[in-house]
Amino acid sequence: MASRDEILRELRLAPQWRLRARPADPAPEAPPPPAEAPAGARVVPLRPAGDAAQRLARIASLDWPELAADVEACTACGLCRTRKRAVPGVGDPRARWLFVGEAPGAEEDARGEPFVGQAGRLLDNMLAALGLSRREGVYIANVLKCRPPGNRAPEPAEAEACRPYLERQVALVQPALIVALGKSAATLLLGSEATIASLRGRVHRYRGIPLVVTYHPAYLLRNLTDKAKAWEDLLFARRTLVQAQRDAPPAG
Ligand code: URA
């Protein structure tokens, strides 16, 4: 059996890179207690009204060029005031693999492409170890399309404002498998505040699409021991994708 060092060398993940930015996977905070409705009150689920509903319908009908233009012009949250460039996504528009990260950092903000900094180099190495690349068979997107100042974690309201773009990307790509990289992606896509440790190693579903959870590459830059676990997760993801394709009805 290969030693951990051998696995990491194989992945080209050793020697260890150092992360300059803030932690991407902070310890989970306890969710706020649910607000209680007054006795006897009927709880009506909130539905977007007026402009919000129109925005959702509009985004849900965009094609790729329109989606990129819409993201670049978006003012739905305050991040539009501090971004240099919006970062819609990158990759093969008909990819089988969709990787979802958290949010652009400084280099992504400057270049308009996701995962082009240190964490991105690690992600590219992990893709290469699977025989994949961001140009073919893979699409890479983030929960947020604009950089949060100082690389802070996304605010829930920002993630919600950006959610329709990710949903449209999923609908356009129609991936066979989604890999959620880290807590922000897992929380948004699964609606769960559970830890990565408790979510990995299982097949979840997002709108019927198999979804696998693993650590965020920026977290892995600081946690050498979890790189081997992330590699296990990617091998699990590949097996899940093969199985999903075996189970899929033949294209007619
Ligand atoms: N981290 C992310 O989650 N996304 C990027 O695009 C870059 C770093």
PDB file of N, CA, C and O in Angstrom, residues 88-116:
ATOM      1  N   PRO A  88     -17.421  34.625 -13.271  1.00  0.00           N
ATOM      2  CA  PRO A  88     -18.572  33.744 -13.502  1.00  0.00           C
ATOM      3  C   PRO A  88     -18.245  32.249 -13.357  1.00  0.00           C
ATOM      4  O   PRO A  88     -18.949  31.529 -12.686  1.00  0.00           O
ATOM      5  N   GLY A  89     -17.190  31.778 -14.023  1.00  0.00           N
ATOM      6  CA  GLY A  89     -16.858  30.351 -13.983  1.00  0.00           C
ATOM      7  C   GLY A  89     -15.953  30.041 -15.159  1.00  0.00           C
ATOM      8  O   GLY A  89     -15.716  30.891 -16.008  1.00  0.00           O
ATOM      9  N   VAL A  90     -15.442  28.808 -15.190  1.00  0.00           N
ATOM     10  CA  VAL A  90     -14.541  28.448 -16.287  1.00  0.00           C
ATOM     11  C   VAL A  90     -14.688  26.964 -16.592  1.00  0.00           C
ATOM     12  O   VAL A  90     -14.992  26.177 -15.696  1.00  0.00           O
ATOM     13  N   GLY A  91     -14.464  26.604 -17.831  1.00  0.00           N
ATOM     14  CA  GLY A  91     -14.389  25.184 -18.158  1.00  0.00           C
ATOM     15  C   GLY A  91     -15.244  24.787 -19.327  1.00  0.00           C
ATOM     16  O   GLY A  91     -15.683  25.613 -20.126  1.00  0.00           O
ATOM     17  N   ASP A  92     -15.450  23.486 -19.386  1.00  0.00           N
ATOM     18  CA  ASP A  92     -16.160  22.847 -20.480  1.00  0.00           C
ATOM     19  C   ASP A  92     -17.667  23.009 -20.231  1.00  0.00           C
ATOM     20  O   ASP A  92     -18.183  22.534 -19.219  1.00  0.00           O
ATOM     21  N   PRO A  93     -18.379  23.678 -21.122  1.00  0.00           N
ATOM     22  CA  PRO A  93     -19.803  23.932 -20.867  1.00  0.00           C
ATOM     23  C   PRO A  93     -20.654  22.660 -20.845  1.00  0.00           C
ATOM     24  O   PRO A  93     -21.796  22.692 -20.407  1.00  0.00           O
ATOM     25  N   ARG A  94     -20.105  21.541 -21.329  1.00  0.00           N
ATOM     26  CA  ARG A  94     -20.853  20.273 -21.269  1.00  0.00           C
ATOM     27  C   ARG A  94     -20.100  19.255 -20.407  1.00  0.00           C
ATOM     28  O   ARG A  94     -20.103  18.047 -20.679  1.00  0.00           O
ATOM     29  N   ALA A  95     -19.453  19.756 -19.364  1.00  0.00           N
ATOM     30  CA  ALA A  95     -18.594  18.906 -18.534  1.00  0.00           C
ATOM     31  C   ALA A  95     -19.393  17.826 -17.797  1.00  0.00           C
ATOM     32  O   ALA A  95     -20.548  18.030 -17.457  1.00  0.00           O
ATOM     33  N   ARG A  96     -18.730  16.707 -17.530  1.00  0.00           N
ATOM     34  CA  ARG A  96     -19.352  15.685 -16.670  1.00  0.00           C
ATOM     35  C   ARG A  96     -19.106  16.019 -15.196  1.00  0.00           C
ATOM     36  O   ARG A  96     -19.854  15.638 -14.333  1.00  0.00           O
ATOM     37  N   TRP A  97     -17.979  16.703 -14.925  1.00  0.00           N
ATOM     38  CA  TRP A  97     -17.631  17.065 -13.544  1.00  0.00           C
ATOM     39  C   TRP A  97     -17.885  18.554 -13.314  1.00  0.00           C
ATOM     40  O   TRP A  97     -17.381  19.383 -14.069  1.00  0.00           O
ATOM     41  N   LEU A  98     -18.619  18.875 -12.254  1.00  0.00           N
ATOM     42  CA  LEU A  98     -18.756  20.282 -11.847  1.00  0.00           C
ATOM     43  C   LEU A  98     -18.149  20.428 -10.451  1.00  0.00           C
ATOM     44  O   LEU A  98     -18.590  19.761  -9.505  1.00  0.00           O
ATOM     45  N   PHE A  99     -17.130  21.261 -10.349  1.00  0.00           N
ATOM     46  CA  PHE A  99     -16.518  21.565  -9.048  1.00  0.00           C
ATOM     47  C   PHE A  99     -17.036  22.927  -8.587  1.00  0.00           C
ATOM     48  O   PHE A  99     -17.023  23.896  -9.359  1.00  0.00           O
ATOM     49  N   VAL A 100     -17.478  22.980  -7.342  1.00  0.00           N
ATOM     50  CA  VAL A 100     -18.010  24.244  -6.803  1.00  0.00           C
ATOM     51  C   VAL A 100     -17.189  24.653  -5.583  1.00  0.00           C
ATOM     52  O   VAL A 100     -17.133  23.931  -4.581  1.00  0.00           O
ATOM     53  N   GLY A 101     -16.545  25.827  -5.706  1.00  0.00           N
ATOM     54  CA  GLY A 101     -15.756  26.369  -4.602  1.00  0.00           C
ATOM     55  C   GLY A 101     -16.540  27.422  -3.842  1.00  0.00           C
ATOM     56  O   GLY A 101     -17.782  27.471  -3.904  1.00  0.00           O
ATOM     57  N   GLU A 102     -15.822  28.287  -3.155  1.00  0.00           N
ATOM     58  CA  GLU A 102     -16.473  29.242  -2.263  1.00  0.00           C
ATOM     59  C   GLU A 102     -16.666  30.612  -2.939  1.00  0.00           C
ATOM     60  O   GLU A 102     -17.781  31.039  -3.215  1.00  0.00           O
ATOM     61  N   ALA A 103     -15.551  31.280  -3.199  1.00  0.00           N
ATOM     62  CA  ALA A 103     -15.621  32.656  -3.720  1.00  0.00           C
ATOM     63  C   ALA A 103     -14.257  33.029  -4.283  1.00  0.00           C
ATOM     64  O   ALA A 103     -13.236  32.481  -3.859  1.00  0.00           O
ATOM     65  N   PRO A 104     -14.226  33.986  -5.212  1.00  0.00           N
ATOM     66  CA  PRO A 104     -12.924  34.417  -5.740  1.00  0.00           C
ATOM     67  C   PRO A 104     -12.066  35.031  -4.640  1.00  0.00           C
ATOM     68  O   PRO A 104     -12.576  35.658  -3.714  1.00  0.00           O
ATOM     69  N   GLY A 105     -10.752  34.835  -4.773  1.00  0.00           N
ATOM     70  CA  GLY A 105      -9.790  35.544  -3.930  1.00  0.00           C
ATOM     71  C   GLY A 105      -9.178  36.686  -4.747  1.00  0.00           C
ATOM     72  O   GLY A 105      -9.688  37.055  -5.807  1.00  0.00           O
ATOM     73  N   ALA A 106      -8.047  37.201  -4.251  1.00  0.00           N
ATOM     74  CA  ALA A 106      -7.457  38.389  -4.888  1.00  0.00           C
ATOM     75  C   ALA A 106      -7.059  38.114  -6.340  1.00  0.00           C
ATOM     76  O   ALA A 106      -7.323  38.936  -7.233  1.00  0.00           O
ATOM     77  N   GLU A 107      -6.424  36.965  -6.591  1.00  0.00           N
ATOM     78  CA  GLU A 107      -5.957  36.708  -7.967  1.00  0.00           C
ATOM     79  C   GLU A 107      -7.123  36.466  -8.919  1.00  0.00           C
ATOM     80  O   GLU A 107      -7.106  36.903 -10.076  1.00  0.00           O
ATOM     81  N   GLU A 108      -8.145  35.775  -8.410  1.00  0.00           N
ATOM     82  CA  GLU A 108      -9.329  35.521  -9.236  1.00  0.00           C
ATOM     83  C   GLU A 108     -10.037  36.842  -9.549  1.00  0.00           C
ATOM     84  O   GLU A 108     -10.509  37.070 -10.665  1.00  0.00           O
ATOM     85  N   ASP A 109     -10.099  37.713  -8.545  1.00  0.00           N
ATOM     86  CA  ASP A 109     -10.733  39.031  -8.689  1.00  0.00           C
ATOM     87  C   ASP A 109      -9.995  39.858  -9.748  1.00  0.00           C
ATOM     88  O   ASP A 109     -10.600  40.601 -10.527  1.00  0.00           O
ATOM     89  N   ALA A 110      -8.672  39.711  -9.786  1.00  0.00           N
ATOM     90  CA  ALA A 110      -7.890  40.473 -10.761  1.00  0.00           C
ATOM     91  C   ALA A 110      -8.037  39.891 -12.164  1.00  0.00           C
ATOM     92  O   ALA A 110      -8.050  40.629 -13.148  1.00  0.00           O
ATOM     93  N   ARG A 111      -8.176  38.559 -12.260  1.00  0.00           N
ATOM     94  CA  ARG A 111      -8.154  37.925 -13.590  1.00  0.00           C
ATOM     95  C   ARG A 111      -9.515  37.529 -14.130  1.00  0.00           C
ATOM     96  O   ARG A 111      -9.652  37.190 -15.313  1.00  0.00           O
ATOM     97  N   GLY A 112     -10.514  37.472 -13.255  1.00  0.00           N
ATOM     98  CA  GLY A 112     -11.865  37.111 -13.718  1.00  0.00           C
ATOM     99  C   GLY A 112     -12.043  35.625 -13.955  1.00  0.00           C
ATOM    100  O   GLY A 112     -12.982  35.224 -14.650  1.00  0.00           O
ATOM    101  N   GLU A 113     -11.140  34.796 -13.383  1.00  0.00           N
ATOM    102  CA  GLU A 113     -11.252  33.334 -13.553  1.00  0.00           C
ATOM    103  C   GLU A 113     -11.133  32.663 -12.191  1.00  0.00           C
ATOM    104  O   GLU A 113     -10.281  33.060 -11.380  1.00  0.00           O
ATOM    105  N   PRO A 114     -11.961  31.627 -11.925  1.00  0.00           N
ATOM    106  CA  PRO A 114     -11.884  30.988 -10.607  1.00  0.00           C
ATOM    107  C   PRO A 114     -10.630  30.133 -10.438  1.00  0.00           C
ATOM    108  O   PRO A 114     -10.088  29.607 -11.417  1.00  0.00           O
ATOM    109  N   PHE A 115     -10.188  30.022  -9.213  1.00  0.00           N
ATOM    110  CA  PHE A 115      -9.103  29.111  -8.821  1.00  0.00           C
ATOM    111  C   PHE A 115      -7.850  29.294  -9.690  1.00  0.00           C
ATOM    112  O   PHE A 115      -7.388  28.358 -10.333  1.00  0.00           O
ATOM    113  N   VAL A 116      -7.332  30.507  -9.710  1.00  0.00           N
ATOM    114  CA  VAL A 116      -6.065  30.737 -10.420  1.00  0.00           C
ATOM    115  C   VAL A 116      -4.940  31.099  -9.443  1.00  0.00           C
ATOM    116  O   VAL A 116      -3.818  31.338  -9.874  1.00  0.00           O
TER     117      VAL A 116
END
